[in-house]
Coordinates of C-alpha atoms in Angstrom, one line a residue:
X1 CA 0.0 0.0 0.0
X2 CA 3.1 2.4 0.6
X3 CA 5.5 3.4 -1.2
X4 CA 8.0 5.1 0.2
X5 CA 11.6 3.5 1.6
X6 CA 11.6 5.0 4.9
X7 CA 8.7 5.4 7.5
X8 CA 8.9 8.8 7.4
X9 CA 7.9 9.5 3.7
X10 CA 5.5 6.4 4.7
X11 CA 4.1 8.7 7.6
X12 CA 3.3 11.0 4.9
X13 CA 1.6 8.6 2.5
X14 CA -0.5 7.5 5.2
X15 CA -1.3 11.0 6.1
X16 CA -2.1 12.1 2.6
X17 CA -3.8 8.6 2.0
X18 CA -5.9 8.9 5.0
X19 CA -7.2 12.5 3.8
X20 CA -8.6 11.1 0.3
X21 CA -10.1 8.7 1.8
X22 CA -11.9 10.6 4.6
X23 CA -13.1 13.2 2.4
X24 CA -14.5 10.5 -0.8
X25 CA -16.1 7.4 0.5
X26 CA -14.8 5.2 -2.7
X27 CA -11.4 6.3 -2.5
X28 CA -9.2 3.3 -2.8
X29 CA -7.5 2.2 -0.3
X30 CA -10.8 2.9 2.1
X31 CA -10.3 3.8 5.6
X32 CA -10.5 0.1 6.7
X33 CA -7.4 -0.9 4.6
X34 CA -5.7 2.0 5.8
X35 CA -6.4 1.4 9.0
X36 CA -5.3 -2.6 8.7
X37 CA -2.4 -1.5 7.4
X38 CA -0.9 0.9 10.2
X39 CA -2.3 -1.8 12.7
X40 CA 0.7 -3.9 11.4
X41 CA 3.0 -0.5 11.9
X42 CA 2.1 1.9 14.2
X43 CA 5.1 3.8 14.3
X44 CA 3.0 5.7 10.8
X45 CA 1.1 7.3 13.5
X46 CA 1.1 11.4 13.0
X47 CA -1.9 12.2 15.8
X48 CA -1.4 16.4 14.3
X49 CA -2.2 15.7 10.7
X50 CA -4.3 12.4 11.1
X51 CA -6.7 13.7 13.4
X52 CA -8.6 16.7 11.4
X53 CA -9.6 14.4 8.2
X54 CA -10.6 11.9 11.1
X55 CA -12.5 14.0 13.3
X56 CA -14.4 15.2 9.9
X57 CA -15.3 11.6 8.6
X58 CA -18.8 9.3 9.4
X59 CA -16.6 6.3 8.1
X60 CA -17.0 3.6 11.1
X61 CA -13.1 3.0 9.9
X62 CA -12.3 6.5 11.1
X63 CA -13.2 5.5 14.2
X64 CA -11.1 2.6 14.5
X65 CA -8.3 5.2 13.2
X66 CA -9.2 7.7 15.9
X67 CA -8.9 5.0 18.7
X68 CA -5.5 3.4 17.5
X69 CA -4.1 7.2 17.4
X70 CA -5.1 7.7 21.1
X71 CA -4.1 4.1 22.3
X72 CA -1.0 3.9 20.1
X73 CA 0.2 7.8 18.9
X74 CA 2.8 9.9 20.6
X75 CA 0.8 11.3 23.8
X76 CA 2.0 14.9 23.6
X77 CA 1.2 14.8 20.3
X78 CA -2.5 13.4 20.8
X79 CA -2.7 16.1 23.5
X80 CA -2.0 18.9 21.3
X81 CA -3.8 17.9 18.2
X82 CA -7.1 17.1 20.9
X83 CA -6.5 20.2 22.0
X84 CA -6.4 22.0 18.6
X85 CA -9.5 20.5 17.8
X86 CA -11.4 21.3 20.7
X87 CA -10.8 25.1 20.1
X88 CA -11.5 24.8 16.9
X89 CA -15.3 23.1 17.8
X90 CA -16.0 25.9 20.2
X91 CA -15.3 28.4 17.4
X92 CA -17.2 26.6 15.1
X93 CA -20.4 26.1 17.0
X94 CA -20.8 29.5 17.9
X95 CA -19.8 31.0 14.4
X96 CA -22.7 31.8 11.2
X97 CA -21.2 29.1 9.5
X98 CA -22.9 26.0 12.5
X99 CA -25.8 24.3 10.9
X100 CA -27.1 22.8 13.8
X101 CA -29.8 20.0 11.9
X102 CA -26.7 18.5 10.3
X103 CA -23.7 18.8 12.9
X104 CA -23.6 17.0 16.1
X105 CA -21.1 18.4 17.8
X106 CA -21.5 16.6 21.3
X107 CA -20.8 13.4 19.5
X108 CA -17.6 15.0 18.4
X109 CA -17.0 16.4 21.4
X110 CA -17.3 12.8 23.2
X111 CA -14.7 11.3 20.8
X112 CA -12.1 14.0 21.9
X113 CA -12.6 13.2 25.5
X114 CA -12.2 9.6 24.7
X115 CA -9.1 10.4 23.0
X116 CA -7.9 12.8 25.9
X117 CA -8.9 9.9 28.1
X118 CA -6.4 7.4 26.0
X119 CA -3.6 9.8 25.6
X120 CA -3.1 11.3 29.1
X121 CA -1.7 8.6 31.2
X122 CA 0.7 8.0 28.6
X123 CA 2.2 11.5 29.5
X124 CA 5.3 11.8 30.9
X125 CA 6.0 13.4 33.8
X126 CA 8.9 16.1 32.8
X127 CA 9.7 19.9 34.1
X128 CA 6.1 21.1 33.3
X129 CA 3.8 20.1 36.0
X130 CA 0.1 18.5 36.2
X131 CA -1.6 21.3 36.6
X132 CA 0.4 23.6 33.9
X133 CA -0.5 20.6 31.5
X134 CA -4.4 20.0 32.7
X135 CA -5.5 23.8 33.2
X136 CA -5.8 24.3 29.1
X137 CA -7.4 21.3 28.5
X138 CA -9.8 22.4 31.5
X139 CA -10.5 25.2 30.3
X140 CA -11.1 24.9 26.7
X141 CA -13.4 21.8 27.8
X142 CA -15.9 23.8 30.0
X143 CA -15.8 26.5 27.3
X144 CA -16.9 24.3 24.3
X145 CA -19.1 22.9 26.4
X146 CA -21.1 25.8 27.1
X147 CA -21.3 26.6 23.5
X148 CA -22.4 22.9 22.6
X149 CA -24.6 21.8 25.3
X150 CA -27.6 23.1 23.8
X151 CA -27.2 21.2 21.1
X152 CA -27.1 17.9 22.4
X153 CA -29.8 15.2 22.5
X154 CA -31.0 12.8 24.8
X155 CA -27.7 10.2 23.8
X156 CA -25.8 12.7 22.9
X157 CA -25.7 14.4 26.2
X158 CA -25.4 11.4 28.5
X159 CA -22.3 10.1 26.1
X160 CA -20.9 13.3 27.1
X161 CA -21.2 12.9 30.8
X162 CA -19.7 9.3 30.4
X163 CA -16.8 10.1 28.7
X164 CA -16.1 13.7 30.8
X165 CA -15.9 11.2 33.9
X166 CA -13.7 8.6 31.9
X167 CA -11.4 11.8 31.5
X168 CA -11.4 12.9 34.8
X169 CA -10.6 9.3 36.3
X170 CA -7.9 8.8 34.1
X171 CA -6.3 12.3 34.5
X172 CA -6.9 12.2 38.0
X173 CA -4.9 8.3 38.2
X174 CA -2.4 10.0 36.2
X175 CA -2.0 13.1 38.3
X176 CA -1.4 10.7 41.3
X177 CA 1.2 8.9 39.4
X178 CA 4.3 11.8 39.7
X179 CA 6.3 11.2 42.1
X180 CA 6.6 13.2 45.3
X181 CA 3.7 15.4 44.0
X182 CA 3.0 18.5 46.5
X183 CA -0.3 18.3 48.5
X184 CA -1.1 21.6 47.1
X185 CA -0.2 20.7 43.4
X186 CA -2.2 17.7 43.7
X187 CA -5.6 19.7 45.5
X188 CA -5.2 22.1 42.8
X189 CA -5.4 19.5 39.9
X190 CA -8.5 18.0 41.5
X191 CA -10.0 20.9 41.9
X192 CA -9.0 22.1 37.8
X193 CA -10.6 18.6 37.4
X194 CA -13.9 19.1 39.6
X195 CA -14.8 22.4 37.6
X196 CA -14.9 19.9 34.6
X197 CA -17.2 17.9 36.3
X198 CA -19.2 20.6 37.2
X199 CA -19.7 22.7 33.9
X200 CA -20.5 18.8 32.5
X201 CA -22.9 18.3 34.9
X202 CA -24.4 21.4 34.8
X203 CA -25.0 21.8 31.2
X204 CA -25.7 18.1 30.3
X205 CA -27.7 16.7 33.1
X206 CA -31.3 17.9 31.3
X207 CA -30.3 15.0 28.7
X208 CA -30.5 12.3 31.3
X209 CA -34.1 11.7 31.8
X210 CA -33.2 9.0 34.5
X211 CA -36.6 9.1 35.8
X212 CA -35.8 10.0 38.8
X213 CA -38.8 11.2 40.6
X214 CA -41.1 8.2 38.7
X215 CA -38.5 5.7 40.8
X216 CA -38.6 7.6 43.8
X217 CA -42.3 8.2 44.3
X218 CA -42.6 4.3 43.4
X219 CA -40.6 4.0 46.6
X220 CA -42.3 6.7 48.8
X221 CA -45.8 5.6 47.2
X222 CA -46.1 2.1 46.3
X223 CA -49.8 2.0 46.4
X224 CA -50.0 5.0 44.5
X225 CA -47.7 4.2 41.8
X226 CA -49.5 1.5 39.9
X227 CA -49.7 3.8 37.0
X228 CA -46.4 5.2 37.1
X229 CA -44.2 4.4 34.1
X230 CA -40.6 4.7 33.9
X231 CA -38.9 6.7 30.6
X232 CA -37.7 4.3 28.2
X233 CA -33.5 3.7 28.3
X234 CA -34.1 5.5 32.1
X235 CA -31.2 2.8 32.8
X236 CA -28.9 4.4 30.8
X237 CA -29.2 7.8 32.3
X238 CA -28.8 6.7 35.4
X239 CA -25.7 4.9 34.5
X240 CA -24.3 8.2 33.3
X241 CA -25.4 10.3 36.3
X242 CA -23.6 7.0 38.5
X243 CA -20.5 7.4 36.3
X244 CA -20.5 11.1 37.4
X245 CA -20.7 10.3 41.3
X246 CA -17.6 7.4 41.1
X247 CA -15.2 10.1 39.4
X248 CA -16.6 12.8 42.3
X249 CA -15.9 10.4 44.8
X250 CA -12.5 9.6 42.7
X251 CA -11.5 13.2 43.8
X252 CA -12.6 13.4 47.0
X253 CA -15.8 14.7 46.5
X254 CA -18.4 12.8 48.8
X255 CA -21.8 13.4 48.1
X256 CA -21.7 14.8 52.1
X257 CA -19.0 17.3 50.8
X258 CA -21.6 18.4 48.0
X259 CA -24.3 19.3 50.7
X260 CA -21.7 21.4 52.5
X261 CA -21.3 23.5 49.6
X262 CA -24.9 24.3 48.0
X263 CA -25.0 24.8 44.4
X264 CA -27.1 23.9 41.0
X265 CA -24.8 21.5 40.0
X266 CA -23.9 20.1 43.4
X267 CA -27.5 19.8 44.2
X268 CA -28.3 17.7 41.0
X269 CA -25.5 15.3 42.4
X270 CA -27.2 14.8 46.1
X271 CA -30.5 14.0 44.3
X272 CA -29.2 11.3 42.3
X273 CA -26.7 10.3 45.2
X274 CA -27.7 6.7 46.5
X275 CA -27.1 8.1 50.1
X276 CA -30.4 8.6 51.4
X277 CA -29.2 9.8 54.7
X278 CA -28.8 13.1 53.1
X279 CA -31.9 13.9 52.4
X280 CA -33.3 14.9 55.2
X281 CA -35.3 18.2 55.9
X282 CA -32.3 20.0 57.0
X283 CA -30.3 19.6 54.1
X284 CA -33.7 20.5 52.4
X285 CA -33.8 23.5 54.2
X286 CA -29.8 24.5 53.2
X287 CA -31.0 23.9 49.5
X288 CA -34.2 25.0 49.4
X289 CA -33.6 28.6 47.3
X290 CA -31.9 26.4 44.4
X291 CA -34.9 24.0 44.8
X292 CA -37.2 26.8 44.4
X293 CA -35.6 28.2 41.7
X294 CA -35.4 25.0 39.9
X295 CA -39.6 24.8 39.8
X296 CA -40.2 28.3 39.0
X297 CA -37.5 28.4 35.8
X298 CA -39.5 24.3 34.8
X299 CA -35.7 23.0 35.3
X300 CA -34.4 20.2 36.6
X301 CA -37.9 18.9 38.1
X302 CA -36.9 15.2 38.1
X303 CA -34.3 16.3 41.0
X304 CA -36.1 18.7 42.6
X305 CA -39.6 16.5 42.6
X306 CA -37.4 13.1 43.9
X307 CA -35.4 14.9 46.5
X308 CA -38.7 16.7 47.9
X309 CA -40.2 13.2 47.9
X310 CA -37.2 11.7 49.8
X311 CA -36.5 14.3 52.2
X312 CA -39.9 14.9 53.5
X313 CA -41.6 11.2 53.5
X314 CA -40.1 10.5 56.8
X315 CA -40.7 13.5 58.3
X316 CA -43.8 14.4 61.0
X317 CA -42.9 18.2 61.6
X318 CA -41.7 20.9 59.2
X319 CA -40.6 24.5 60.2
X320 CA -42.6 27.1 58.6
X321 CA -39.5 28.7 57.1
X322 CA -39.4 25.6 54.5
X323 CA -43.4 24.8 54.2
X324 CA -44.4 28.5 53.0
X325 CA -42.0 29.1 50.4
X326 CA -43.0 25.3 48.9
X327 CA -46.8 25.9 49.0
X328 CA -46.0 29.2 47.5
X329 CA -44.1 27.7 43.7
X330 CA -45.9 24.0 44.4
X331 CA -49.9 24.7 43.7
X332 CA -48.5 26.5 39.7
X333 CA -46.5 23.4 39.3
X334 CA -49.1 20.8 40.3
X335 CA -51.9 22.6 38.3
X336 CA -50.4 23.5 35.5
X337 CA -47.6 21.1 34.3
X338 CA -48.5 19.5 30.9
X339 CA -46.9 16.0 32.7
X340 CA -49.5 14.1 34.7
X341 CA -47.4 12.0 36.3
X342 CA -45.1 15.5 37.5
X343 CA -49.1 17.2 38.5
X344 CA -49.8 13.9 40.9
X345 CA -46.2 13.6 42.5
X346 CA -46.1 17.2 43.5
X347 CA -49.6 17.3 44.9
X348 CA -48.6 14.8 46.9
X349 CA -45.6 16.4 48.2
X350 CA -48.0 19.2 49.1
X351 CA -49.9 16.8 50.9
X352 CA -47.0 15.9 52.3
X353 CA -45.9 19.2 53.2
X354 CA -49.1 20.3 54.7
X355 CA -49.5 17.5 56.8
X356 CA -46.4 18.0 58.5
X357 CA -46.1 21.8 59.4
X358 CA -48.4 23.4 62.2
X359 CA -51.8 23.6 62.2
X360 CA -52.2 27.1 62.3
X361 CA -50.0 27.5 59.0
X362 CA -51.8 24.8 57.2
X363 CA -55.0 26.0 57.9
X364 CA -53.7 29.3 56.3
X365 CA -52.2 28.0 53.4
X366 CA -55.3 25.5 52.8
X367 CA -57.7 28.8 52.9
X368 CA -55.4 30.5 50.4
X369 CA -55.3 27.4 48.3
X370 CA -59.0 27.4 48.4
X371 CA -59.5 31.2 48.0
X372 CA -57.2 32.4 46.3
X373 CA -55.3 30.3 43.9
X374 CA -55.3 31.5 40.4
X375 CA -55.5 28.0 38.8
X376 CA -58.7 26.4 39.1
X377 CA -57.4 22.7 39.2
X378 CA -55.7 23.7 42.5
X379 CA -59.2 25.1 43.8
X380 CA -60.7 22.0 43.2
X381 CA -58.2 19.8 44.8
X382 CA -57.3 22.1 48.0
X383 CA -60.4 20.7 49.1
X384 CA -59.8 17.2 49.1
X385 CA -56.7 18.2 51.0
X386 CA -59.2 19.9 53.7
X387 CA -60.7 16.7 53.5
X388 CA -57.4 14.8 54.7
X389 CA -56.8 17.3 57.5
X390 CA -60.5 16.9 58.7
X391 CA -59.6 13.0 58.7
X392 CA -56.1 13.2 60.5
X393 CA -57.8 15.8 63.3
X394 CA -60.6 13.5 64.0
X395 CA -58.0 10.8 64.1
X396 CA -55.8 12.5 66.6
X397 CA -55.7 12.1 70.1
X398 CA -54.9 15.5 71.0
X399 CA -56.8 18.5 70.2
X400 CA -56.4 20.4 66.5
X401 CA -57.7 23.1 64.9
X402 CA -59.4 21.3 62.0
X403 CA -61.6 19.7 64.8
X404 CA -62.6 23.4 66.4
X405 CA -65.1 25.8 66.0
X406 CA -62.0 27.4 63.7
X407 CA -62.8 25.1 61.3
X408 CA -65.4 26.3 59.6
X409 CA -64.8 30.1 61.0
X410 CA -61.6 30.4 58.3
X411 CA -62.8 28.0 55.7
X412 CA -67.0 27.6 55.9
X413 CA -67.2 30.7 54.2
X414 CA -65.0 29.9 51.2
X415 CA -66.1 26.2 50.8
X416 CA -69.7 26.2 51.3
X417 CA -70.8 27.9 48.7
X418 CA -70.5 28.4 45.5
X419 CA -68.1 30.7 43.6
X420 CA -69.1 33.2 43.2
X421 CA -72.1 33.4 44.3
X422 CA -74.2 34.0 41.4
X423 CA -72.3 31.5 39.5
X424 CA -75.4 29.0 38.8
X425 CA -76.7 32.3 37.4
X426 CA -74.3 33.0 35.0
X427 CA -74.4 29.7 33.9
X428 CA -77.5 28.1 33.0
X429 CA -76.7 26.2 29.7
X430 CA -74.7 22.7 30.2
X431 CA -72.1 24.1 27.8
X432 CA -71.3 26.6 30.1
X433 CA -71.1 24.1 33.2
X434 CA -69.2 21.9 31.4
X435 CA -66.9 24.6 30.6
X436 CA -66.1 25.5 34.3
X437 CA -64.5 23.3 37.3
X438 CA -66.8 24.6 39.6
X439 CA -69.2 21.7 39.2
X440 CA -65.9 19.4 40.0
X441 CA -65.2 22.1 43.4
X442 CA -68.7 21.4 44.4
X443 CA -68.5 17.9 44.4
X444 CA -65.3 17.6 46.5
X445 CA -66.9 20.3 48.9
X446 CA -70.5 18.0 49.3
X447 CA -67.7 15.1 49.8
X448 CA -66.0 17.1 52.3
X449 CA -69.1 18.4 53.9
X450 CA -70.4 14.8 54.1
X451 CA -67.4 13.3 55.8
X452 CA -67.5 15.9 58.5
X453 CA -71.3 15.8 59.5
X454 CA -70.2 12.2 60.0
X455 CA -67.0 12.3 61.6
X456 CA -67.8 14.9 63.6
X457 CA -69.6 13.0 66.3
X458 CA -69.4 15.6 69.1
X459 CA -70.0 18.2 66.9
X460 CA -66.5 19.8 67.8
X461 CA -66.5 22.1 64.7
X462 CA -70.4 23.3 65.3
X463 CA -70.7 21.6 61.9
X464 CA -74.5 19.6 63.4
X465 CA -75.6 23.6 64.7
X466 CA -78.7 24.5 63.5
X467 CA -77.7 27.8 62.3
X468 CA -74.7 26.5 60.4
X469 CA -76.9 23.9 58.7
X470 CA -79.0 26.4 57.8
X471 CA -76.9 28.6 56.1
X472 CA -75.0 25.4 54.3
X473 CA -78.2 25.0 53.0
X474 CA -78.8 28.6 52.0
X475 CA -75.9 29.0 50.5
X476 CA -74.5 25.8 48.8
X477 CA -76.9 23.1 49.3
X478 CA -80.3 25.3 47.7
X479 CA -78.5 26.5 44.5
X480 CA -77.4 23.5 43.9
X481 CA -81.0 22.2 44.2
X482 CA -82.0 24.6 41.6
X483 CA -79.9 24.3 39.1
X484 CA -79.9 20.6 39.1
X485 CA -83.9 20.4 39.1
X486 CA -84.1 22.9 35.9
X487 CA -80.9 21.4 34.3
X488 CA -81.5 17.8 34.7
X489 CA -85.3 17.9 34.1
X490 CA -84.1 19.6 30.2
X491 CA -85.3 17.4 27.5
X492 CA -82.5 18.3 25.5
X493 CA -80.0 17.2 28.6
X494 CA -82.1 14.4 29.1
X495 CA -81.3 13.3 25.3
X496 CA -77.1 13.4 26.2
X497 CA -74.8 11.1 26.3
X498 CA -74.4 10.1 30.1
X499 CA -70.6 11.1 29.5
X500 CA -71.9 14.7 28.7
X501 CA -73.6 15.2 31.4
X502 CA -71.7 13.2 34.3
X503 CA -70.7 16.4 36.3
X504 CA -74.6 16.7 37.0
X505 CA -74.6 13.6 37.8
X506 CA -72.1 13.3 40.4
X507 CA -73.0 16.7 41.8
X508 CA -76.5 15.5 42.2
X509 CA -75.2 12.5 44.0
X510 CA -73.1 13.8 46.3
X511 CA -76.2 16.4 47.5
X512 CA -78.2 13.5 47.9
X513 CA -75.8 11.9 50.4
X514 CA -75.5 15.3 51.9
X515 CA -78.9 15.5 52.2
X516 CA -79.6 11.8 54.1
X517 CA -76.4 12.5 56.6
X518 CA -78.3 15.5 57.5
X519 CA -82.2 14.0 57.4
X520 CA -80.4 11.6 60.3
X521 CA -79.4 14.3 62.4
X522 CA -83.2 14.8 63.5
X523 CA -84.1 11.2 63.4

């Protein structure tokens, strides 16, 4: 196939060889020949001229090429031309000239990291030290990264985080290899090779879709997870993110560590961590900001969602200080998020959350909930979560305000009845009904207002009063009444499918249960 007499003029066949054939898929000899050939002599290898025609060609052979350079070429020599290369990405992708539906350049990015990986324990250790030889490479890395991140995909991105922890164990092994390395030489090198970690984990961790808070709600919720299904290839993302961790805890870096230090990137790191004991509500309450910040921007929800769900399940008491500021961002994210599976999991972390801070606080936040909210789906289903404090107070041994007369002082006025007032007014036509939740709100408050006249045996809340009765019934129970006995005795209603009108329906059942609990009040 060559030549030349010497290998050097043989070095330069293969060089010129190898950029015909990247650049013209029938160029004889292919890639694969070439590449057969320097297998049997691998002292052809020139890593600074092989690399770019390489790095440029889809041919599987090139590949091949590009491993046998970083196993086999001169080390310094991979370094330089990786490095080359890796500048000249980071230009590229944020130049005019980037088409982004054609270029991927995380996949390219991956392969130099693999050949970084290859080359750098091969380095020998001469007059220029570790960290005068990583802090380029360091740098450049986090750069491009920046720039390319956005560009990634779902493999893409978690190929990235893979091979940036490949990179940062083998530097890190090789680092550890000089002899009679300072303390403070070898600190510094970790941390050069940390902040690689970090701006990896920062900008790729959106691509792993680990399903994260679907595994840990299973967990937390067994019995309430029979519908919960995991992302497809979930395994390989977590994979990644456990890659990640080993090459942290390579360095040093314990998970513990990470909670000592609060950040984006080191709290995405603690919620994949496999260390439970970490997540507890005081570590909650020393990330809570980035936690917040994390549901109002929509990012990172798969951490934020599993470490709420971890950190609180255990827990009977909550300081006001971390239940406010969740039941302030939760209600928008469990109303409005296009996921169902993220709408259930955070509603019951507000459960959650409710049903461990003080009474006084919940009552207030349930009333705002109730009142207040600006999503109607969170209106609707603030009242079931009255109904499960009514059921823990009655269930208590010791006194509670949700079995008072406060009760239905702070929230009588906003559940029993309707809203607003004149609502049945302003809609009379089933279209219009079926347009609005309010039907749905009734319902749960008859549920609730059922449950209570029952449970409330020693009328604790004044709920069996006369007076309150009576104005339940003035208020709520009456229009209901009406509406139902115009609506429902319609011909044209009558003539619907059942489906159409089963907000009626279930609104007319729940006042007829309403209406027996309190019939057997005066028997």
């Amino acid at each position: 196939m060559f030549s030349a007499d010497n290998d050097e003029d043989r070095t330069l066949e293969a060089v010129a060889l190898i950029i015909s054939a990247s650049h013209d898929p029938n160029f004889a000899p292919s890639l694969r020949e070439i590449y057969q050939e320097i297998c049997q002599n691998e002292s052809l290898l020139d890593p600074l001229n092989m690399l770019p025609p390489l790095l440029e060609s889809s041919d599987p052979a090139a590949s091949d090429l590009l491993a046998l350079i970083g196993e086999c070429g001169t080390a310094k020599e991979v370094l330089i031309g990786v490095e080359e290369a890796v500048e000249k990405l980071k230009h590229h992708v944020g130049s005019s000239d980037f088409d982004e539906d054609t270029e991927k350049p995380n996949s390219r990015l991956s392969t130099l990291l693999g050949l970084y990986s290859a080359a750098i324990p091969r380095v020998k250790h001469r007059q220029k030290s570790p960290q005068e030889t990583l802090m380029p490479i360091v740098t450049d890395l986090a750069s491009t990264m920046s720039f390319a991140g956005s560009h990634a995909n779902t493999n893409e991105g978690r190929a990235v985080i893979v091979a940036s922890s490949n990179f940062v164990r083998k530097a890190h092994d090789w680092v550890l290899s000089k002899p009679d390395l300072p303390s403070d030489d070898r600190h510094a090198c970790q941390a050069l090779l940390k902040s690689v970690l970090d701006s990896t984990i920062t900008t790729y961790s959106p691509y792993l879709h680990a399903s994260l808070a679907d595994r840990t709600f299973v967990r937390c919720y067994p019995r309430l997870s029979f519908r919960t299904k995991l992302e497809s290839g979930w395994e390989d993302g977590a994979d990644a993110i456990s890659n990640a961790l080993s090459s942290y805890d390579a360095l040093g870096v314990s998970p513990k560590f990470l909670v000592t230090f609060p950040s984006p990137c080191h709290f995405i790191l603690v919620a994949h961590s496999k260390d439970e004991s970490i997540k507890t509500p005081q570590t909650l309450s020393s990330l809570l900001s980035i936690i917040l910040g994390f549901i109002q921007a929509n990012n990172s929800l798969d951490e934020s969602i599993s470490f709420l769900l971890t950190s609180l399940h255990s827990t009977d008491s909550l300081s006001t200080e971390i239940a406010i500021p969740l039941c302030t961002v939760l209600p928008a994210l469990a109303s409005g998020h296009p996921d169902p599976s993220v709408r259930h999991q955070t509603f019951r972390i507000l459960s959650k959350i409710l049903a461990s801070t003080d009474p006084a606080i919940r009552l207030q936040i349930l009333h705002d909930l109730c009142s207040h909210s600006e999503f109607p789906q969170m209106r609707v289903a603030a009242v079931g979560l009255v109904k499960e404090a009514i059921l823990e107070a009655f269930g208590a041994s010791i006194p509670n305000l949700f079995s008072s007369p406060r009760f239905l002082q702070v929230l009588g006025p906003t559940i029993f009845r309707p809203d607003p007032l004149d609502f049945f007014e302003s809609h009379r036509t089933l279209e219009k009904l079926q347009e609005s939740s309010e039907p749905a709100r009734l319902v749960e408050c008859l549920a609730l207002l059922y449950v209570l006249i029952l449970r409330d045996q020693k009328n604790k809340t004044g709920i069996r009063d006369w007076d309150n009765l009576n104005n339940i019934d003035k208020q709520l129970l009456n229009p209901i009444r009406a509406m139902l006995a115009v609506t429902l005795d319609d011909p044209e209603i009558q003539n619907e499918h059942v489906h159409d009108i089963m907000s009626l329906v279930s609104l007319k059942t729940a006042l007829e249960r309403v209406e027996v609990a309190v019939e057997s009040l005066t028997t």
